[in-house]
Tab-separated table of C-alpha atoms in Angstrom:
chain	number	residue	atom	x	y	z
A	96	MET	CA	63.300	107.748	112.212
A	97	SER	CA	65.822	109.997	110.479
A	98	GLU	CA	69.272	110.550	111.871
A	99	LEU	CA	71.974	113.007	110.908
A	100	PHE	CA	75.729	112.370	111.443
A	101	ARG	CA	78.829	114.422	111.147
A	102	ILE	CA	81.986	112.635	109.953
A	103	GLU	CA	84.917	113.511	112.188
A	104	ASN	CA	88.325	111.807	111.987
A	105	GLY	CA	86.777	108.876	110.214
A	106	ALA	CA	84.034	108.444	112.884
A	107	LEU	CA	80.345	109.224	112.862
A	108	VAL	CA	79.124	111.785	115.378
A	109	ARG	CA	75.307	111.851	115.806
A	110	ALA	CA	73.690	115.270	115.612
A	111	ALA	CA	71.227	115.982	118.489
A	112	ARG	CA	67.595	116.436	117.679
A	113	SER	CA	66.441	120.077	118.092
A	114	ARG	CA	63.368	122.296	117.753
A	115	LEU	CA	62.793	125.455	115.773
A	116	ALA	CA	62.390	128.639	117.719
A	117	ASN	CA	59.339	129.398	115.553
A	118	GLU	CA	57.575	126.478	113.895
A	119	ALA	CA	55.589	128.940	111.723
A	120	MET	CA	58.760	129.115	109.634
A	121	ILE	CA	57.986	125.685	108.225
A	122	GLN	CA	54.784	126.960	106.676
A	123	ASP	CA	56.778	129.780	105.045
A	124	TRP	CA	59.393	127.357	103.757
A	125	VAL	CA	56.778	124.987	102.260
A	126	ARG	CA	54.862	127.853	100.710
A	127	ASP	CA	58.049	129.061	98.996
A	128	ASN	CA	59.214	125.598	97.990
A	129	LEU	CA	56.601	122.899	97.662
A	130	GLY	CA	59.321	120.528	96.599
A	131	LEU	CA	60.206	120.172	100.255
A	132	VAL	CA	57.082	117.990	100.638
A	133	GLY	CA	57.455	116.269	97.257
A	134	ILE	CA	54.819	118.354	95.479
A	135	HIS	CA	55.299	119.940	92.058
A	136	GLY	CA	52.736	122.698	92.192
A	137	VAL	CA	51.846	126.241	93.213
A	138	VAL	CA	50.229	127.657	96.364
A	139	ILE	CA	46.856	129.275	95.650
A	140	GLY	CA	45.839	130.084	99.253
A	141	ARG	CA	47.228	130.395	102.744
A	142	GLU	CA	45.212	130.232	105.961
A	143	VAL	CA	42.026	129.402	104.014
A	144	MET	CA	39.115	129.758	106.407
A	145	ILE	CA	36.307	127.187	106.392
A	146	ALA	CA	33.140	128.017	108.315
A	147	ASN	CA	32.801	125.919	111.479
A	148	ARG	CA	35.775	123.723	110.543
A	149	GLY	CA	38.976	125.752	110.960
A	150	ARG	CA	41.504	126.942	108.405
A	151	ILE	CA	43.689	125.142	105.974
A	152	ASP	CA	47.391	126.091	106.433
A	153	LEU	CA	48.177	125.922	102.712
A	154	LEU	CA	46.050	125.047	99.679
A	155	ALA	CA	48.115	124.155	96.577
A	156	MET	CA	47.452	123.000	93.057
A	157	ASP	CA	49.487	120.626	90.943
A	158	LYS	CA	50.059	120.875	87.204
A	159	ASP	CA	47.003	118.750	86.501
A	160	GLY	CA	44.690	121.099	88.403
A	161	SER	CA	44.295	118.845	91.404
A	162	LEU	CA	44.034	120.638	94.771
A	163	ILE	CA	46.359	119.675	97.662
A	164	ILE	CA	45.636	120.425	101.321
A	165	ILE	CA	48.903	120.937	103.276
A	166	GLU	CA	48.500	120.936	107.031
A	167	LEU	CA	51.107	121.246	109.817
A	168	LYS	CA	50.600	118.872	112.721
A	169	ARG	CA	51.698	121.399	115.416
A	170	ASP	CA	50.512	120.248	118.849
A	171	ARG	CA	47.614	118.038	117.633
A	172	THR	CA	47.734	114.289	118.088
A	173	PRO	CA	48.352	112.182	114.984
A	174	ARG	CA	44.709	111.015	114.864
A	175	GLU	CA	43.465	114.525	115.366
A	176	ILE	CA	45.428	115.833	112.432
A	177	VAL	CA	44.313	112.982	110.168
A	178	ALA	CA	40.691	113.654	111.134
A	179	GLN	CA	41.213	117.320	110.531
A	180	VAL	CA	42.603	117.016	106.968
A	181	LEU	CA	39.834	114.537	106.044
A	182	ASP	CA	37.305	117.097	107.250
A	183	TYR	CA	38.991	119.779	105.170
A	184	ALA	CA	38.996	117.400	102.185
A	185	SER	CA	35.190	117.016	102.537
A	186	TRP	CA	34.978	120.794	101.854
A	187	VAL	CA	37.602	120.963	99.160
A	188	VAL	CA	35.867	118.278	97.094
A	189	SER	CA	32.844	120.609	96.648
A	190	LEU	CA	34.889	123.436	95.035
A	191	SER	CA	33.979	124.007	91.400
A	192	THR	CA	36.479	125.316	88.792
A	193	ARG	CA	34.900	128.794	89.241
A	194	ASP	CA	35.272	128.509	93.004
A	195	VAL	CA	38.958	127.715	92.649
A	196	HIS	CA	39.598	130.698	90.461
A	197	ALA	CA	37.757	132.928	92.975
A	198	LEU	CA	39.640	131.546	95.933
A	199	CYS	CA	42.980	132.123	94.295
A	200	LEU	CA	42.125	135.719	93.502
A	201	GLU	CA	40.904	136.283	97.107
A	202	LYS	CA	43.871	134.729	98.807
A	203	THR	CA	46.714	135.849	96.535
A	204	GLY	CA	45.373	139.063	94.929
A	205	ARG	CA	46.281	137.574	91.528
A	206	THR	CA	44.323	135.563	89.014
A	207	LEU	CA	44.876	131.829	88.844
A	208	ASP	CA	46.031	132.216	85.230
A	209	GLU	CA	48.837	134.559	86.441
A	210	VAL	CA	49.843	132.284	89.341
A	211	TYR	CA	49.757	129.113	87.320
A	212	ARG	CA	51.588	130.546	84.305
A	213	GLU	CA	54.352	131.894	86.531
A	214	ARG	CA	55.048	128.407	87.746
A	215	PHE	CA	54.346	126.323	84.675
A	216	SER	CA	54.613	128.741	81.721
A	217	VAL	CA	51.247	127.515	80.297
A	218	PRO	CA	47.571	128.338	81.113
A	219	PRO	CA	45.856	126.240	83.771
A	220	PRO	CA	43.660	123.264	82.764
A	221	ASP	CA	40.099	124.110	81.822
A	222	THR	CA	38.736	121.785	84.496
A	223	LEU	CA	40.117	122.044	87.997
A	224	ASN	CA	39.790	119.952	91.123
A	225	ALA	CA	38.879	116.700	89.422
A	226	SER	CA	40.714	115.090	92.320
A	227	HIS	CA	42.419	116.254	95.481
A	228	GLN	CA	45.162	115.200	97.887
A	229	MET	CA	46.185	115.822	101.510
A	230	MET	CA	49.675	116.285	102.871
A	231	ILE	CA	50.363	116.372	106.628
A	232	VAL	CA	53.661	117.914	107.781
A	233	ALA	CA	54.965	116.397	110.982
A	234	GLY	CA	58.128	115.490	112.907
A	235	SER	CA	56.893	111.920	113.380
A	236	MET	CA	53.848	109.705	113.339
A	237	ASP	CA	52.969	106.806	115.645
A	238	GLU	CA	52.715	103.367	114.115
A	239	THR	CA	48.921	103.107	114.334
A	240	THR	CA	48.343	106.376	112.459
A	241	THR	CA	51.003	105.397	109.948
A	242	ARG	CA	49.110	102.178	109.254
A	243	ILE	CA	45.866	104.143	108.886
A	244	ILE	CA	47.357	106.489	106.323
A	245	GLU	CA	48.973	103.656	104.308
A	246	TYR	CA	45.671	101.805	104.357
A	247	LEU	CA	43.695	104.823	103.167
A	248	SER	CA	46.148	105.492	100.345
A	249	GLU	CA	47.218	102.069	99.163
A	250	VAL	CA	43.926	100.216	99.572
A	251	HIS	CA	41.258	102.848	99.017
A	252	GLY	CA	43.078	105.340	96.825
A	253	VAL	CA	42.672	108.250	99.205
A	254	GLY	CA	45.237	110.919	98.348
A	255	ILE	CA	46.797	111.286	101.757
A	256	ASN	CA	50.501	111.379	102.691
A	257	VAL	CA	52.866	112.655	105.438
A	258	ALA	CA	56.014	114.800	105.000
A	259	PHE	CA	58.475	114.458	107.863
A	260	PHE	CA	60.440	117.540	108.927
A	261	ASN	CA	63.268	116.775	111.333
A	262	VAL	CA	65.491	119.405	112.926
A	263	PHE	CA	68.980	118.626	114.149
A	264	GLU	CA	71.627	120.780	115.813
A	265	ASP	CA	75.385	120.280	115.746
A	266	GLN	CA	78.139	122.714	116.780
A	267	GLY	CA	75.658	125.508	117.061
A	268	VAL	CA	74.185	125.006	113.531
A	269	GLN	CA	70.670	123.727	112.897
A	270	TRP	CA	69.930	121.367	110.040
A	271	LEU	CA	66.639	120.294	108.483
A	272	SER	CA	65.916	116.919	106.799
A	273	THR	CA	62.709	116.108	104.922
A	274	ASP	CA	61.163	112.886	103.742
A	275	THR	CA	57.697	111.522	102.895
A	276	LEU	CA	55.980	108.437	104.171
A	277	LEU	CA	54.807	107.388	100.701
A	278	GLU	CA	56.019	108.270	97.266
A	279	GLN	CA	54.023	111.388	96.444
A	280	GLU	CA	53.760	110.643	92.799
A	281	GLU	CA	52.196	107.292	93.541
A	282	VAL	CA	49.805	108.853	96.047
A	283	ALA	CA	48.634	111.339	93.401
A	284	GLU	CA	48.247	108.601	90.831
A	285	ARG	CA	46.080	106.476	93.134
A	286	ALA	CA	43.974	109.497	94.122
A	287	THR	CA	42.997	110.090	90.469
A	288	ARG	CA	42.106	106.573	89.532
A	289	SER	CA	38.524	106.802	90.855
A	290	THR	CA	37.907	109.950	88.830
A	291	ARG	CA	38.889	108.679	85.402
A	292	ALA	CA	39.046	105.567	83.209
A	293	PRO	CA	41.937	103.063	83.560
A	294	TRP	CA	45.190	104.008	81.753
A	295	SER	CA	45.043	103.114	78.089
A	296	GLY	CA	48.685	102.052	77.962
A	297	TYR	CA	49.605	104.909	75.701
A	298	TRP	CA	51.528	108.117	76.409
A	299	TYR	CA	50.804	111.562	75.076
A	300	LEU	CA	53.872	113.490	73.819
A	301	THR	CA	54.171	117.024	72.566
A	302	ALA	CA	56.900	119.610	71.949
A	303	GLY	CA	57.188	123.257	70.987
A	304	ALA	CA	55.526	125.116	68.177
A	305	GLU	CA	56.242	124.096	64.607
A	306	SER	CA	58.345	127.214	64.117
A	307	ASP	CA	60.686	126.105	66.910
A	308	VAL	CA	60.437	122.328	66.740
A	309	PRO	CA	59.629	121.318	63.149
A	310	TRP	CA	57.725	118.025	62.948
A	311	GLU	CA	59.889	116.855	60.006
A	312	ASP	CA	63.020	117.052	62.194
A	313	LEU	CA	61.436	114.860	64.854
A	314	ARG	CA	59.993	112.526	62.232
A	315	ARG	CA	63.188	112.117	60.250
A	316	HIS	CA	65.633	111.688	63.093
A	317	GLY	CA	63.464	109.855	65.632
A	318	TYR	CA	63.344	111.991	68.758
A	319	VAL	CA	61.230	114.369	70.875
A	320	VAL	CA	62.840	117.333	72.692
A	321	ALA	CA	62.046	119.353	75.797
A	322	SER	CA	63.956	122.436	77.018
A	323	GLY	CA	63.552	125.498	79.164
A	324	GLY	CA	63.252	123.990	82.669
A	325	LYS	CA	62.666	120.917	84.833
A	326	TRP	CA	58.896	121.154	84.440
A	327	TYR	CA	59.347	120.244	80.788
A	328	SER	CA	62.231	117.770	80.992
A	329	ASP	CA	60.833	115.967	83.984
A	330	GLY	CA	57.903	114.869	81.772
A	331	LEU	CA	60.320	113.107	79.383
A	332	ALA	CA	62.145	111.495	82.303
A	333	ARG	CA	59.015	109.476	83.067
A	334	LEU	CA	59.223	107.522	79.773
A	335	LYS	CA	60.977	104.197	79.534
A	336	VAL	CA	62.206	102.100	76.595
A	337	GLY	CA	59.253	100.248	75.096
A	338	ASP	CA	56.619	102.791	76.097
A	339	ARG	CA	54.048	103.440	73.392
A	340	VAL	CA	53.448	107.077	72.465
A	341	PHE	CA	51.234	109.338	70.289
A	342	PHE	CA	52.780	112.656	69.313
A	343	TYR	CA	50.516	115.795	69.268
A	344	GLN	CA	51.403	119.192	67.842
A	345	LYS	CA	49.476	122.142	69.260
A	346	ASN	CA	46.965	123.703	66.841
A	347	THR	CA	47.603	120.899	64.402
A	348	GLY	CA	46.713	117.450	65.774
A	349	TYR	CA	48.237	114.046	66.269
A	350	LEU	CA	51.062	113.308	63.835
A	351	GLY	CA	52.679	110.039	64.835
A	352	HIS	CA	52.685	106.836	66.810
A	353	GLY	CA	55.883	105.257	68.015
A	354	VAL	CA	57.745	103.368	70.661
A	355	VAL	CA	60.448	104.842	72.976
A	356	ARG	CA	63.836	103.398	71.946
A	357	SER	CA	66.120	105.378	74.264
A	358	GLU	CA	65.450	107.172	77.523
A	359	MET	CA	66.024	110.875	78.280
A	360	GLN	CA	69.477	112.262	77.686
A	361	PRO	CA	71.033	115.679	77.012
A	362	ALA	CA	70.409	116.765	73.459
A	363	ASP	CA	74.092	117.168	72.765
A	364	ASP	CA	74.759	113.529	73.676
A	365	PHE	CA	72.055	112.094	71.363
A	366	LEU	CA	73.091	110.259	68.253
A	367	ILE	CA	70.779	109.790	65.284
A	368	ALA	CA	70.495	106.604	63.226
A	369	ASP	CA	73.578	107.250	61.038
A	370	GLY	CA	75.756	107.837	64.122
A	371	ARG	CA	75.976	111.630	63.830
A	372	PRO	CA	75.300	113.845	66.847
A	373	LEU	CA	71.822	115.324	66.727
A	374	VAL	CA	73.202	118.829	67.245
A	375	GLU	CA	75.105	118.486	63.973
A	376	ALA	CA	72.224	117.064	61.949
A	377	VAL	CA	69.738	119.594	63.374
A	378	PRO	CA	71.591	122.811	64.296
A	379	ARG	CA	69.086	124.344	66.701
A	380	GLY	CA	70.429	126.933	69.183
A	381	TYR	CA	68.259	125.701	72.079
A	382	PHE	CA	69.993	122.260	71.887
A	383	THR	CA	73.220	123.773	73.396
A	384	GLU	CA	72.123	127.156	74.771
A	385	PHE	CA	72.088	126.008	78.406
A	386	GLY	CA	74.529	123.169	78.149
A	387	ASP	CA	76.050	123.972	81.559
A	388	ASP	CA	72.761	124.192	83.360
A	389	PRO	CA	71.264	120.755	84.073
A	390	GLU	CA	67.831	122.265	84.767
A	391	LYS	CA	67.429	124.439	81.662
A	392	ARG	CA	69.405	122.457	79.073
A	393	ALA	CA	67.603	120.590	76.283
A	394	TYR	CA	66.866	116.869	76.694
A	395	VAL	CA	65.597	114.310	74.134
A	396	ILE	CA	64.235	110.846	74.078
A	397	GLY	CA	64.639	108.520	71.019
A	398	ILE	CA	61.480	107.407	69.294
A	399	ASP	CA	61.050	104.542	66.855
A	400	TRP	CA	58.199	105.944	64.785
A	401	LYS	CA	55.821	103.190	63.646
A	402	LYS	CA	53.321	105.354	61.724
A	403	THR	CA	53.459	109.096	60.949
A	404	VAL	CA	51.573	111.524	58.762
A	405	ASP	CA	52.207	114.972	57.291
A	406	ARG	CA	50.919	117.976	59.163
A	407	SER	CA	48.246	118.448	56.468
A	408	ASN	CA	46.883	115.004	57.430
A	409	ALA	CA	46.968	115.446	61.199
A	410	LYS	CA	44.517	113.271	63.109
A	411	THR	CA	42.103	115.295	65.270
A	412	TYR	CA	38.536	116.100	66.100
A	413	SER	CA	36.757	118.681	68.344
A	414	GLY	CA	37.315	117.680	71.980
A	415	ILE	CA	40.275	115.321	71.363
A	416	PHE	CA	42.581	114.888	74.326
A	417	ALA	CA	45.459	117.367	74.511
A	418	ASN	CA	47.446	118.606	77.517
A	419	GLN	CA	49.894	121.278	78.564
A	420	ASN	CA	52.370	118.684	79.793
A	421	ILE	CA	55.221	117.545	77.560
A	422	ALA	CA	54.400	113.916	78.448
A	423	CYS	CA	51.485	112.353	80.232
A	424	LYS	CA	49.426	109.140	80.239
A	425	ILE	CA	46.300	109.074	77.984
A	426	TYR	CA	43.223	108.029	79.868
A	427	ASP	CA	40.579	109.300	77.463
A	428	GLU	CA	39.240	106.140	75.794
A	429	LYS	CA	37.475	108.038	72.962
A	430	THR	CA	40.776	109.620	72.021
A	431	VAL	CA	42.636	106.341	72.123
A	432	GLU	CA	39.991	104.528	70.016
A	433	PHE	CA	40.187	107.274	67.461
A	434	LEU	CA	43.962	107.281	67.281
A	435	VAL	CA	44.269	103.488	67.105
A	436	ARG	CA	41.785	103.468	64.220
A	437	GLU	CA	43.289	106.423	62.362
A	438	PHE	CA	46.831	105.143	62.605
A	439	GLY	CA	45.771	101.622	61.680
A	440	LEU	CA	46.951	99.958	64.931
A	441	ASP	CA	46.139	96.690	66.546
A	442	ARG	CA	46.069	97.416	70.316
A	443	GLU	CA	47.477	93.980	71.027
A	444	GLY	CA	50.017	93.632	68.267
A	445	GLU	CA	50.742	97.283	67.507
A	446	ASN	CA	50.856	96.739	63.734
């Protein structure tokens, strides 16, 4: 159970637990900032009515097009709220891509394309609701219900989690702390396993348009760059040294295979092979434009390219896997088999 302390004269003074005058504020806060419950997404509906079942407090979508039910516990028992969100999920799973577009327009008065682009700066995925998740917002959960949720998520891959909102009061000021029962990224990952093939072991990487991020720069100096906001740079942050990647350029195709040699760092800190700063070797304005803003500044990862091709020899075919994310895991086996063959790789030895 969360506690909050004030430090006074070198001693800890525990803040008393408190209650909000109006718990409906929590729904407003979560709607305006899904990060409070560990979700990177956008709200597409509030108070979504379901015939003979009730209404979903908030319905959100993550960047992969998965729907997320967010439900406040209020005065329901832990078991009641778990049963409720599972019932809601049995309805959500039936929504088609067309249904999701229509629901967003009905509940927000805006098209899904507008809502999604405002958050992610790219169009939404072509296929929506391939998987779904559930997030319960509560002050606490009893041990039995906690075990049930952990069992559903960790053993059976059900995308269910709990976000804890705890209110404290000290010297007339209220404070709010938030936490989740399980790591939300892991919950989302488990929830999608049953809807797609196992991970291939390869990562997909992309960058800006050729006019902004020339392939020859990336190829010659061994890096991939992301700038313009955390949604872009957070993708690069997922990659670790030794990860195997394929690089894709929009409207061109796959241009290279390599291995991550250095993890994400600010562009103006990155040194190329001859020891020079990248910003001197490749004088691009966006490398330093937001140098004082940790969210908007440009970040790079170092890549040891194993096999590359010119843009005129890009590897592609109709329907090959591509994604709006800067970095993501490749699950499409047809794409992987094609790239392994075209780049002359041995999936075991990576020749």
